XYZ file of C-alpha atoms in Angstrom:
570
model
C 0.000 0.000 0.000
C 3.090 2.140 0.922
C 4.124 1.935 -2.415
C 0.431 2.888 -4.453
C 0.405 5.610 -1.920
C 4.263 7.190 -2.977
C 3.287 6.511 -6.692
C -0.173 8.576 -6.407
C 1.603 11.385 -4.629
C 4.234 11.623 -6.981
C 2.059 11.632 -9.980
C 0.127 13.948 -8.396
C 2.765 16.676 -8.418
C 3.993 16.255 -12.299
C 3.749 19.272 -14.280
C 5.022 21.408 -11.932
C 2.524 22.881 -9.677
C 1.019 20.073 -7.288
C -1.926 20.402 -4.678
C -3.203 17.250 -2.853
C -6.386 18.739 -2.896
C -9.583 16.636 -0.881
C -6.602 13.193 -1.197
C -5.133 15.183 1.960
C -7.974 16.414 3.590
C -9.219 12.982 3.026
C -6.240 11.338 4.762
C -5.648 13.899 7.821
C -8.011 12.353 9.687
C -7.190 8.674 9.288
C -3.148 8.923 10.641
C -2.686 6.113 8.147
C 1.121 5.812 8.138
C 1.567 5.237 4.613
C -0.431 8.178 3.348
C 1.681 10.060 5.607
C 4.930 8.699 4.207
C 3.842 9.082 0.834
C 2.540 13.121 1.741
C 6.066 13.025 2.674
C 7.807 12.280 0.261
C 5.595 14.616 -2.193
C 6.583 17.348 -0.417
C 10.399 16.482 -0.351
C 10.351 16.199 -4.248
C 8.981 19.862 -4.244
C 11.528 20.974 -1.791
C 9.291 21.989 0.630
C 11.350 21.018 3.397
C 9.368 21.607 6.031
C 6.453 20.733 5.336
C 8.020 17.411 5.036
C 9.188 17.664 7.993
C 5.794 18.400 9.615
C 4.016 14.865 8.204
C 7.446 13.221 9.350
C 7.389 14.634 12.930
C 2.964 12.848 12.696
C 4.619 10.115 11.763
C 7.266 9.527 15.070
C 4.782 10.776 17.037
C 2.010 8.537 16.632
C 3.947 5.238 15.106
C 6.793 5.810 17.241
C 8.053 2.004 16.420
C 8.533 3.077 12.882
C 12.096 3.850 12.765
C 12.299 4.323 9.217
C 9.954 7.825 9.672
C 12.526 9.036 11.661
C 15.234 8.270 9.780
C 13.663 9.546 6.682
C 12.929 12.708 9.125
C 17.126 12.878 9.856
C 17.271 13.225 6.145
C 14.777 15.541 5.237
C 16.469 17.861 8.003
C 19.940 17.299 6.314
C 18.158 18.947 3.171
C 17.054 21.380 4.762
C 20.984 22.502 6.386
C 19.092 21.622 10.114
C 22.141 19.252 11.198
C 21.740 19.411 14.884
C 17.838 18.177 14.517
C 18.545 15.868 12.473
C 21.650 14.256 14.191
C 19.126 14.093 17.037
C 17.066 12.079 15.150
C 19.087 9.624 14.097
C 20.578 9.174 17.475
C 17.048 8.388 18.480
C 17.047 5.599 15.634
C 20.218 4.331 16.814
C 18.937 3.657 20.786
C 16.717 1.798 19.147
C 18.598 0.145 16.287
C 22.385 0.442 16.398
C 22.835 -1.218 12.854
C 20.401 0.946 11.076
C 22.482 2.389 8.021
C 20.853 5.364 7.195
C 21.392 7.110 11.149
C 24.777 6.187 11.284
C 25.133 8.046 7.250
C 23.556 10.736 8.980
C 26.193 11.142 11.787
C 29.063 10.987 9.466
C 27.412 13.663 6.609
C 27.304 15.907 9.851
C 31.055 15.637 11.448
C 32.313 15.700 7.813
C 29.532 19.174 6.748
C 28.961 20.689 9.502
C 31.878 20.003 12.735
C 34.697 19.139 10.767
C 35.728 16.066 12.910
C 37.171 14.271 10.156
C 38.668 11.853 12.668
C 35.161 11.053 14.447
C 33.728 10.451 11.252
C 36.332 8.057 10.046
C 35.577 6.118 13.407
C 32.133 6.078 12.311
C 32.360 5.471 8.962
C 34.521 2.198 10.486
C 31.356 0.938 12.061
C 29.345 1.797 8.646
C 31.262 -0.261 7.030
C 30.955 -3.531 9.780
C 27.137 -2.574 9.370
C 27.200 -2.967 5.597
C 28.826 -6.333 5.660
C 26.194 -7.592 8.297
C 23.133 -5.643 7.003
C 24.126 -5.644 3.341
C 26.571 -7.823 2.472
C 26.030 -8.405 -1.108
C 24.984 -4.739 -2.137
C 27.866 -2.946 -4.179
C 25.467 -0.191 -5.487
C 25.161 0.587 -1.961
C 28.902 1.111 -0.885
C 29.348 2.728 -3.751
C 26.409 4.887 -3.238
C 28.072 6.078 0.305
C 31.706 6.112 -0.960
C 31.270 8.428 -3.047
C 29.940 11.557 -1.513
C 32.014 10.736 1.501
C 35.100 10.963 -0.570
C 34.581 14.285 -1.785
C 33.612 15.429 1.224
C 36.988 14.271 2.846
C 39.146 17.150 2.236
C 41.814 14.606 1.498
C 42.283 13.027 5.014
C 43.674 9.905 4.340
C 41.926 8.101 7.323
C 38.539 8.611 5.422
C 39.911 8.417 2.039
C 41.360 4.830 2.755
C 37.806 3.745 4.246
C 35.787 4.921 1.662
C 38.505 3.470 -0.856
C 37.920 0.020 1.271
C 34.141 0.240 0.499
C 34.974 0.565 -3.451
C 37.499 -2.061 -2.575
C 34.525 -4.349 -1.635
C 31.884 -2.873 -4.394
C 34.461 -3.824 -6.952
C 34.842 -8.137 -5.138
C 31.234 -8.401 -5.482
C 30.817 -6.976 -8.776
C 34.182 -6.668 -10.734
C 32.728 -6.051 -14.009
C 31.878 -2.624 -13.098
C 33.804 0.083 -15.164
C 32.055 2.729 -13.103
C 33.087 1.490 -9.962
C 36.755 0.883 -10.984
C 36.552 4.168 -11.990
C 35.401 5.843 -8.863
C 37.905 3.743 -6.996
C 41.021 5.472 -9.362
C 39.636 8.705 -8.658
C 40.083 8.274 -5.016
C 43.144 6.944 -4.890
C 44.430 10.029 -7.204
C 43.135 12.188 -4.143
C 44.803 10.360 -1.601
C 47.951 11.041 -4.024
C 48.602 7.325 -4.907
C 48.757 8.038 -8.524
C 50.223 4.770 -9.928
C 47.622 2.724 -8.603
C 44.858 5.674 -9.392
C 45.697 4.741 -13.096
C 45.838 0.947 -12.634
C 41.957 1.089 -11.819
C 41.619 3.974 -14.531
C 42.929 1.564 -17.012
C 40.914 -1.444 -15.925
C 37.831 0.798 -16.154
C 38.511 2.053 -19.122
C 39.453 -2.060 -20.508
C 36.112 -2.863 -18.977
C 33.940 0.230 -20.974
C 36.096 2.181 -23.748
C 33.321 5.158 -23.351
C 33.697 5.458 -19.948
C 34.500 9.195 -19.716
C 35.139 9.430 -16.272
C 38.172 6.817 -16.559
C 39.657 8.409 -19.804
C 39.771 11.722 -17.638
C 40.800 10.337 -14.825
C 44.052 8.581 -16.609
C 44.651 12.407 -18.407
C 44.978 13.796 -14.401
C 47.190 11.268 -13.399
C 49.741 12.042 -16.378
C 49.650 15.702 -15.586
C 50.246 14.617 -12.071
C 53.160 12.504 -13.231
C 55.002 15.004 -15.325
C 54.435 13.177 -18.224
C 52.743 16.307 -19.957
C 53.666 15.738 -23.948
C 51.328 12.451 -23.502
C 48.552 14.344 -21.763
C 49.005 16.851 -24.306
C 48.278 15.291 -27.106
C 46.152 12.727 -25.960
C 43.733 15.733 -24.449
C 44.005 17.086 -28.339
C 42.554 13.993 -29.852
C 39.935 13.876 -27.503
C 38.625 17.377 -27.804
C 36.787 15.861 -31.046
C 35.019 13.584 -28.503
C 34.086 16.384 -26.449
C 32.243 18.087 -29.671
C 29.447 15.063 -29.864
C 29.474 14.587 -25.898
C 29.732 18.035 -24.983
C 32.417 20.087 -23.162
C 32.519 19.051 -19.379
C 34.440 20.670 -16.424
C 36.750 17.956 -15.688
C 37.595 18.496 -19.396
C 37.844 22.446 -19.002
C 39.982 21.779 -16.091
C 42.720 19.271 -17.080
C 43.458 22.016 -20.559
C 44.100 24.657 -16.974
C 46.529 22.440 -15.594
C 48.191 22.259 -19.018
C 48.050 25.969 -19.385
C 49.255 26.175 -15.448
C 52.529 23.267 -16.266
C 53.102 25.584 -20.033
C 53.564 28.612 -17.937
C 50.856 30.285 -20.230
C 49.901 34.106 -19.300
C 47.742 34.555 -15.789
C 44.763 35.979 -17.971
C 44.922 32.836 -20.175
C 44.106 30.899 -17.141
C 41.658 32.894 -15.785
C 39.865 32.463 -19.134
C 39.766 28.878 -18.458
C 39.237 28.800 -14.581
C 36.200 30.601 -15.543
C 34.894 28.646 -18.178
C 35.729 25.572 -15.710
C 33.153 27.391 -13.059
C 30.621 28.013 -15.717
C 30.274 24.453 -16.443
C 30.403 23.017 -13.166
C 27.632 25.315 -12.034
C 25.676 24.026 -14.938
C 26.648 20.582 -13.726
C 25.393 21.667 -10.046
C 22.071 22.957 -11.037
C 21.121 19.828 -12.760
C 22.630 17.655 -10.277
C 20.809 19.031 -7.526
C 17.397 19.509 -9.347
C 17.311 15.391 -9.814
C 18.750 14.829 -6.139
C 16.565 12.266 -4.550
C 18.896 13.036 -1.190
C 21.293 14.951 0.460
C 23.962 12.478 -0.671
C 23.175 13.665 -4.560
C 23.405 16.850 -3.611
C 26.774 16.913 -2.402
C 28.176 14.759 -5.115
C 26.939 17.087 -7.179
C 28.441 20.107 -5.668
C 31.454 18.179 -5.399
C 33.402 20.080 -3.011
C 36.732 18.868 -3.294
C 36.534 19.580 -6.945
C 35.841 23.023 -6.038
C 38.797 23.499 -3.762
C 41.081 22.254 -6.771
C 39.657 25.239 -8.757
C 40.570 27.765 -5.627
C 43.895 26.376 -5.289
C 44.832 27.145 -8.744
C 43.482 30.800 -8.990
C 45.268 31.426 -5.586
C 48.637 30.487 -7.162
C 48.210 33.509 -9.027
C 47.439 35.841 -5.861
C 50.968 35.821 -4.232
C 51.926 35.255 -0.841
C 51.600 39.106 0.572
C 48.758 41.465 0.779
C 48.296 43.349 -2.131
C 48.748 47.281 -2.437
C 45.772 49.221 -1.945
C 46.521 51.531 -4.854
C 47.047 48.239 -7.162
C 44.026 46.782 -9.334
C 41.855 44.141 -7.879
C 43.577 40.983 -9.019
C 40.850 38.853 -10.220
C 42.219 35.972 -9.931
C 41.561 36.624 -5.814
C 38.342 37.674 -6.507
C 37.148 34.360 -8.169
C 39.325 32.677 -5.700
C 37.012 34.362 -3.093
C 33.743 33.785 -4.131
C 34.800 29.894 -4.953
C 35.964 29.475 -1.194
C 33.062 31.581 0.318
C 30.414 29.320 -1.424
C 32.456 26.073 -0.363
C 32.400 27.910 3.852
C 28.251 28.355 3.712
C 27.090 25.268 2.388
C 30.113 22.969 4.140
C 31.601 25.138 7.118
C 32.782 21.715 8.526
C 35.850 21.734 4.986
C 38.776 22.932 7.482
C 40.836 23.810 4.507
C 38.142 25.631 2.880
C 38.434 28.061 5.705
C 41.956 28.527 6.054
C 42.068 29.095 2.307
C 38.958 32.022 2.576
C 41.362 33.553 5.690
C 44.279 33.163 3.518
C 42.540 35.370 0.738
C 41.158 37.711 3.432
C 45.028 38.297 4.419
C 45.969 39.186 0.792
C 43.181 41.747 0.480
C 44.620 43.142 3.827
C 41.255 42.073 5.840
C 43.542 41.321 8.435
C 40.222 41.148 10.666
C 38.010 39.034 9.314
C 41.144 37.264 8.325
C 41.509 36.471 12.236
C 38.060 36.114 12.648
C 38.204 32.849 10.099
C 41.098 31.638 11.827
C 39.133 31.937 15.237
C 36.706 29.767 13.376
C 39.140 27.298 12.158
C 40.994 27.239 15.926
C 37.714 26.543 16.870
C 37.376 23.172 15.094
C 40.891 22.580 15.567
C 40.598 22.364 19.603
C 39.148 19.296 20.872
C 38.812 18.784 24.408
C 40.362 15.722 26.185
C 40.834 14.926 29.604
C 44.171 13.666 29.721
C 45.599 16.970 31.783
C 48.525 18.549 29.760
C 49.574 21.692 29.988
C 49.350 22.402 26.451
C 46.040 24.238 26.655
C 46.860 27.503 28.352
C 48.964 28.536 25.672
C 47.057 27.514 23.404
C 43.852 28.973 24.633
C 45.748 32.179 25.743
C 46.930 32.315 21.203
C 43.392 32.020 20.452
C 41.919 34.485 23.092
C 44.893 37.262 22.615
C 44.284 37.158 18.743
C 40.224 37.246 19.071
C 40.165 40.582 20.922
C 40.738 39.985 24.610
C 37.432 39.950 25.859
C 35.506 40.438 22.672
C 37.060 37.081 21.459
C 33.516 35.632 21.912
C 33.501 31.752 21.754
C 37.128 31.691 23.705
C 35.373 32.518 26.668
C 33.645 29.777 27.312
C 35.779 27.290 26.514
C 37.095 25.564 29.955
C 40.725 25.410 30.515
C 40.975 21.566 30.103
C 43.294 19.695 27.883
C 43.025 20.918 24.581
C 44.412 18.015 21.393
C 45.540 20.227 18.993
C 45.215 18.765 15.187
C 48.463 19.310 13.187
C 46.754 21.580 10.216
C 46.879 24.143 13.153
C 50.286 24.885 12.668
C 49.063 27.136 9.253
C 46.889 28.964 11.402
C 49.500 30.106 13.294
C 51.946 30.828 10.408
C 48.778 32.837 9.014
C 48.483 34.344 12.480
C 52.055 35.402 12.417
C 51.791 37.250 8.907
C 48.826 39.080 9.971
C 50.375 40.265 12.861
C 53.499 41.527 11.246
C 51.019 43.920 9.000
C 49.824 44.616 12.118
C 53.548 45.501 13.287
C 52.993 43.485 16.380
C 56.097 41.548 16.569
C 55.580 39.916 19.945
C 52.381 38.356 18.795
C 53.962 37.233 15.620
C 56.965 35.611 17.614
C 54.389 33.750 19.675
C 52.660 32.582 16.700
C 55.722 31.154 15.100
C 56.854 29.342 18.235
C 53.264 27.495 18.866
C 53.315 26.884 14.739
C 56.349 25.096 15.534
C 55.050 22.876 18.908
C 52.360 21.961 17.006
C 53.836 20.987 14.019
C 58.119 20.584 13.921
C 58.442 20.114 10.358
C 56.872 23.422 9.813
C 60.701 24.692 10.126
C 61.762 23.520 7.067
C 59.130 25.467 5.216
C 60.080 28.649 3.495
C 57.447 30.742 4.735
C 58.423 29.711 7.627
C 61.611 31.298 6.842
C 60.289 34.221 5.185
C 58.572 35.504 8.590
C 61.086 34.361 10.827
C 64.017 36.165 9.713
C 61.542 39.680 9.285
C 60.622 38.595 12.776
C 64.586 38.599 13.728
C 65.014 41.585 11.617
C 62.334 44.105 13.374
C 63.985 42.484 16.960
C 67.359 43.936 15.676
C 68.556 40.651 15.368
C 70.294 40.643 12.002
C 73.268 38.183 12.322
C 70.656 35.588 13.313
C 68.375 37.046 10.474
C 70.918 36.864 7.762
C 72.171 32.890 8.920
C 68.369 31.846 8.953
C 68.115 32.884 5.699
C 71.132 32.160 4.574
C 69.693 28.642 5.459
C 66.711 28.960 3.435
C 69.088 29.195 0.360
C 69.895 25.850 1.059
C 66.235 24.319 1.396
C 64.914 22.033 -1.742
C 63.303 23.747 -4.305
C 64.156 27.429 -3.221
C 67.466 27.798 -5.542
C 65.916 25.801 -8.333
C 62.021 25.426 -9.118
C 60.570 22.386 -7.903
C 56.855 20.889 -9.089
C 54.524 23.082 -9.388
C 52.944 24.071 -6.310
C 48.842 22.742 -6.003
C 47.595 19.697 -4.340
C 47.635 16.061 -4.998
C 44.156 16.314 -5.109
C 43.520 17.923 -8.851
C 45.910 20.803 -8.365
C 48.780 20.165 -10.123
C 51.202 18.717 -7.690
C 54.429 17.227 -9.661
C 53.920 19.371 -12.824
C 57.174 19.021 -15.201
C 59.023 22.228 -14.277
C 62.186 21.736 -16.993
C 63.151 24.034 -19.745
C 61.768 24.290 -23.245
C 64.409 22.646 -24.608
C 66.557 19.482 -22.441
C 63.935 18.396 -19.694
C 60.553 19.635 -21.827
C 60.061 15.673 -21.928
C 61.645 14.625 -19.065
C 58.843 14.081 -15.810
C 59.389 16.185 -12.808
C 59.539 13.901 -9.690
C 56.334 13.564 -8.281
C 57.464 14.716 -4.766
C 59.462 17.498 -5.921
C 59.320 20.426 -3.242
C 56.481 22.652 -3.991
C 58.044 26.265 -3.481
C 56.365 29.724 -4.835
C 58.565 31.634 -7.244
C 57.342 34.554 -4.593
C 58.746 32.877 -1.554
C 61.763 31.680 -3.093
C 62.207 35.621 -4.647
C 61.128 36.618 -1.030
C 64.242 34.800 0.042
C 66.762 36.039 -2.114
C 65.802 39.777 -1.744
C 65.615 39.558 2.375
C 69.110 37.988 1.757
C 70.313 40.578 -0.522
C 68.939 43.502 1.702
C 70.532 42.618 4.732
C 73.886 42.273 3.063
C 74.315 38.168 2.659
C 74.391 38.993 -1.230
C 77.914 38.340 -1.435
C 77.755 35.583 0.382
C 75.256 33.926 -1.539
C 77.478 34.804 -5.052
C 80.495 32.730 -3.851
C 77.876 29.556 -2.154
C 76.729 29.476 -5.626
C 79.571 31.161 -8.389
C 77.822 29.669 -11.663
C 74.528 31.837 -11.391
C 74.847 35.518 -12.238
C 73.771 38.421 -10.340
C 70.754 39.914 -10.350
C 69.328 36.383 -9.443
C 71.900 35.619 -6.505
C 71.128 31.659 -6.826
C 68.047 31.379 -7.821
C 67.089 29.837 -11.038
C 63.266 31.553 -12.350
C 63.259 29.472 -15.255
């Protein structure tokens, strides 16, 4: 009856404009839960949230043994962005049922969206996947269903990367003939940055369907990814007659910008294409999320990560200082912008995502909602504990001096326990430190730098790193320990000659052929070459040059003429 009831409703509402008419009024009185259901779902398919929501909440209250109404409710409320009603929900479901599939989806789409606890949803995701195998066991459409949106939600943490990639992993036993799943399974591994086995499954997927699209792209990435550009080249040329009959699509649009990007072409050339890589994805995102039957669709349709690939290259173009106010408005930061400020509202919980927007905020010298992101990010970044270090204090004390004292809002009421501190925070603080060197506070900036460092050591050997700390030493009157720091820096990889091209391993270039013209043009740059900005490694040589090391620098490195002092800019 359930399902004549669903069918009527949704006929009901083709062509556009749908009214129940007396079939409601008819049904009110009767609390039958099917009718109810099926109201339900009539009013999901029209997006009217709420009112979904409203025959959802009849439903739990008078069949309150029907789990699956509240489920479907913790759903519905995911739709409609109300995450802490509808983790309540499921949690309700789960007292009740701890291997029901659809709660525990619901728990993970939240730390993942909205909290950014990537490492409580990989725990949960864990016992997902031990529910599949006992609720599910033989349903591959389902893990793949759930793998995928929980991929590109990830932000390429490899603790949820290699679980989703263990769902595909199992999708793929059960039904090996699939070209889509091998597909989706190369894809993820090319996030998590294994590339050669990313095109192993891209190959088999592509062996298994020759029109598979997704695979044929996917291979393309990995070569650019590789170095090996002259094959992605002219491979990408014989397939832009394919692209005619199918039509143009943004992973297309996007792999000719990463060949524009490793061919050095002009900053306005890429721009042309970053844009006409937005255009199409929107296009993509609008249809995607008009046929959504659930929140998963919609996210897999906004693809997120995909999105943060885009922002990564137009930042490349922004520089690592604020910009002069007299100078144009580089647009290249102003697409960056909007990119990363769409990705923040509809998935706060996308940690890098918000360093990124306060990163951009910094180079349009926002300095304070640049610190006001970062108080955001902190936020997410602190988890408490109760194992009783003494880490918190300073740590609390960064957050609270940075957020205005008193005024720092949320730092207030956080209790002076033990505070974990995630790794990633170690950019906030080299962020922090950069802001407050504009803001020619050099004893915040010092403080910065030093909990940059507890947090995360290897942060030392970065060049930033170096950048700030010697203009730290130098505004101390330390100069001598200025000049040897960055004397130092000289000497780090990829700062005297370029490395790969700076972008991520997840679709933004990382490993790009970097050679000249001529000798190394086919020759592929080492996939974990060091990823250094021709700005920071100029930065280097000019802080070096002011502050007298010049000469120094000449007779470290006698084959490379002045004005360069050491540095090769290709």
């Amino acid at each position: 009856m359930a399902v004549v009831l669903v069918v009527v409703v949704v006929v009901a509402c083709v062509g556009g404009q749908c009214d129940l008419g007396p079939f409601v009024c008819r049904l009110s009185g009767k609390k039958l839960l099917e009718a109810e259901m099926g109201i339900a779902k009539f009013h999901t398919i029209n997006k009217e949230y709420q009112r979904a929501v409203d025959n959802l909440t009849t439903v739990t209250v008078h069949y309150s043994w029907f789990l699956p109404g509240m489920a479907e409710k913790a759903k519905v409320l995911m739709l409609a962005g109300e995450w802490e009603n509808a983790v309540e929900a499921a949690n309700k479901v789960l007292e009740k049922d701890n291997f029901d599939i659809m709660s525990i989806c619901t728990i993970i789409m939240n730390y993942l969206v909205n909290e950014s606890l990537p490492t409580e949803a990989a725990n949960k995701l864990s016992e997902l996947i031990d529910t599949l195998d006992r609720m599910e066991p033989k349903n591959p459409d389902l893990l793949f269903r759930f793998a995928r949106p929980f991929a590109r939600l990830a932000g390429g943490h490899s603790q949820l990367l290699n679980l989703t990639l263990t769902l595909m992993q199992r999708a793929r036993t059960i039904n090996p003939m699939s070209s889509e799943y091998a597909a989706e399974q190369g894809y993820q591994f090319r996030v998590l940055g294994d590339y050669a086995r990313a095109m192993e499954c891209f190959k088999e997927a592509a062996r298994l369907d020759e029109a598979n699209m997704d695979a044929i792209v996917g291979m393309l990435h990995c070569q650019i990814l590789q170095g090996k550009i002259e094959d992605a080249e002219s491979q990408l040329e014989f397939l832009s007659v394919v692209q005619q009959s199918v039509g143009r699509t943004p992973a297309f649009a996007f792999l000719d910008q990463l060949l524009a990007s490793h061919r050095r072409k002009s900053a306005s050339a890429q721009l042309r294409l970053l844009k006409e890589v937005m255009t199409l994805h929107w296009e993509a995102v609008e249809q995607g999320t008009e046929k959504a039957a659930d929140v998963f669709d919609v996210y897999l349709a906004m693809n997120p990560q995909f999105l943060l690939d885009v922002a990564k290259q137009h930042i490349k173009h922004c520089g690592t200082e604020p910009q002069d106010p007299a100078a144009p408005v580089n647009p290249h930061l102003t697409e960056c912008v909007n990119i990363l400020k769409y990705i923040v509202e509809r998935v706060p919980g996308m940690m890098e995502a918000q360093l990124l927007l306060a990163t951009t905020q910094y180079l349009r010298r926002d300095f304070t909602n640049a610190v006001r992101t970062l108080n955001k990010v902190g936020r997410v970044l602190f988890f408490l504990c109760a194992c009783g270090c003494s880490v918190c204090v300073p740590a609390y004390q960064a957050c609270y001096s940075f957020g205005g004292g008193g005024g720092g809002g949320v730092w207030r009421h956080l209790p002076f326990q033990c505070l974990r501190i995630d790794g990633s925070s170690s950019d906030v603080h080299l962020l922090l430190a950069q802001i407050a060197l504009y803001r020619d506070d050099v004893r915040k900036a010092d403080q910065s730098l030093q909990r940059a460092v507890s947090y995360k050591f290897e942060v030392r050997n970065s060049p930033l790193y170096h950048i700030v700390r010697g203009r730290v030493l130098e505004l101390k009157g330390k100069l001598e320990e200025a000049v040897a720091l960055l004397e130092k820096a000289m000497k780090l990889p990829g700062v005297k000659t370029a490395g790969g091209a700076s972008g991520s391993g997840s679709g933004a270039g990382a490993g790009a052929g970097a050679g000249s013209r001529r000798g190394r043009r086919n020759q592929p740059a080492p996939v974990d070459a060091p990823r250094v900005s021709l700005h920071d490694r100029a930065s280097i040589w000019m802080k070096v040059r002011e502050m007298g090391a010049f000469t120094l620098c000449v007779v470290a490195m006698p084959s490379l003429p002045p004005p360069l002092g050491g540095i090769q800019l290709d």
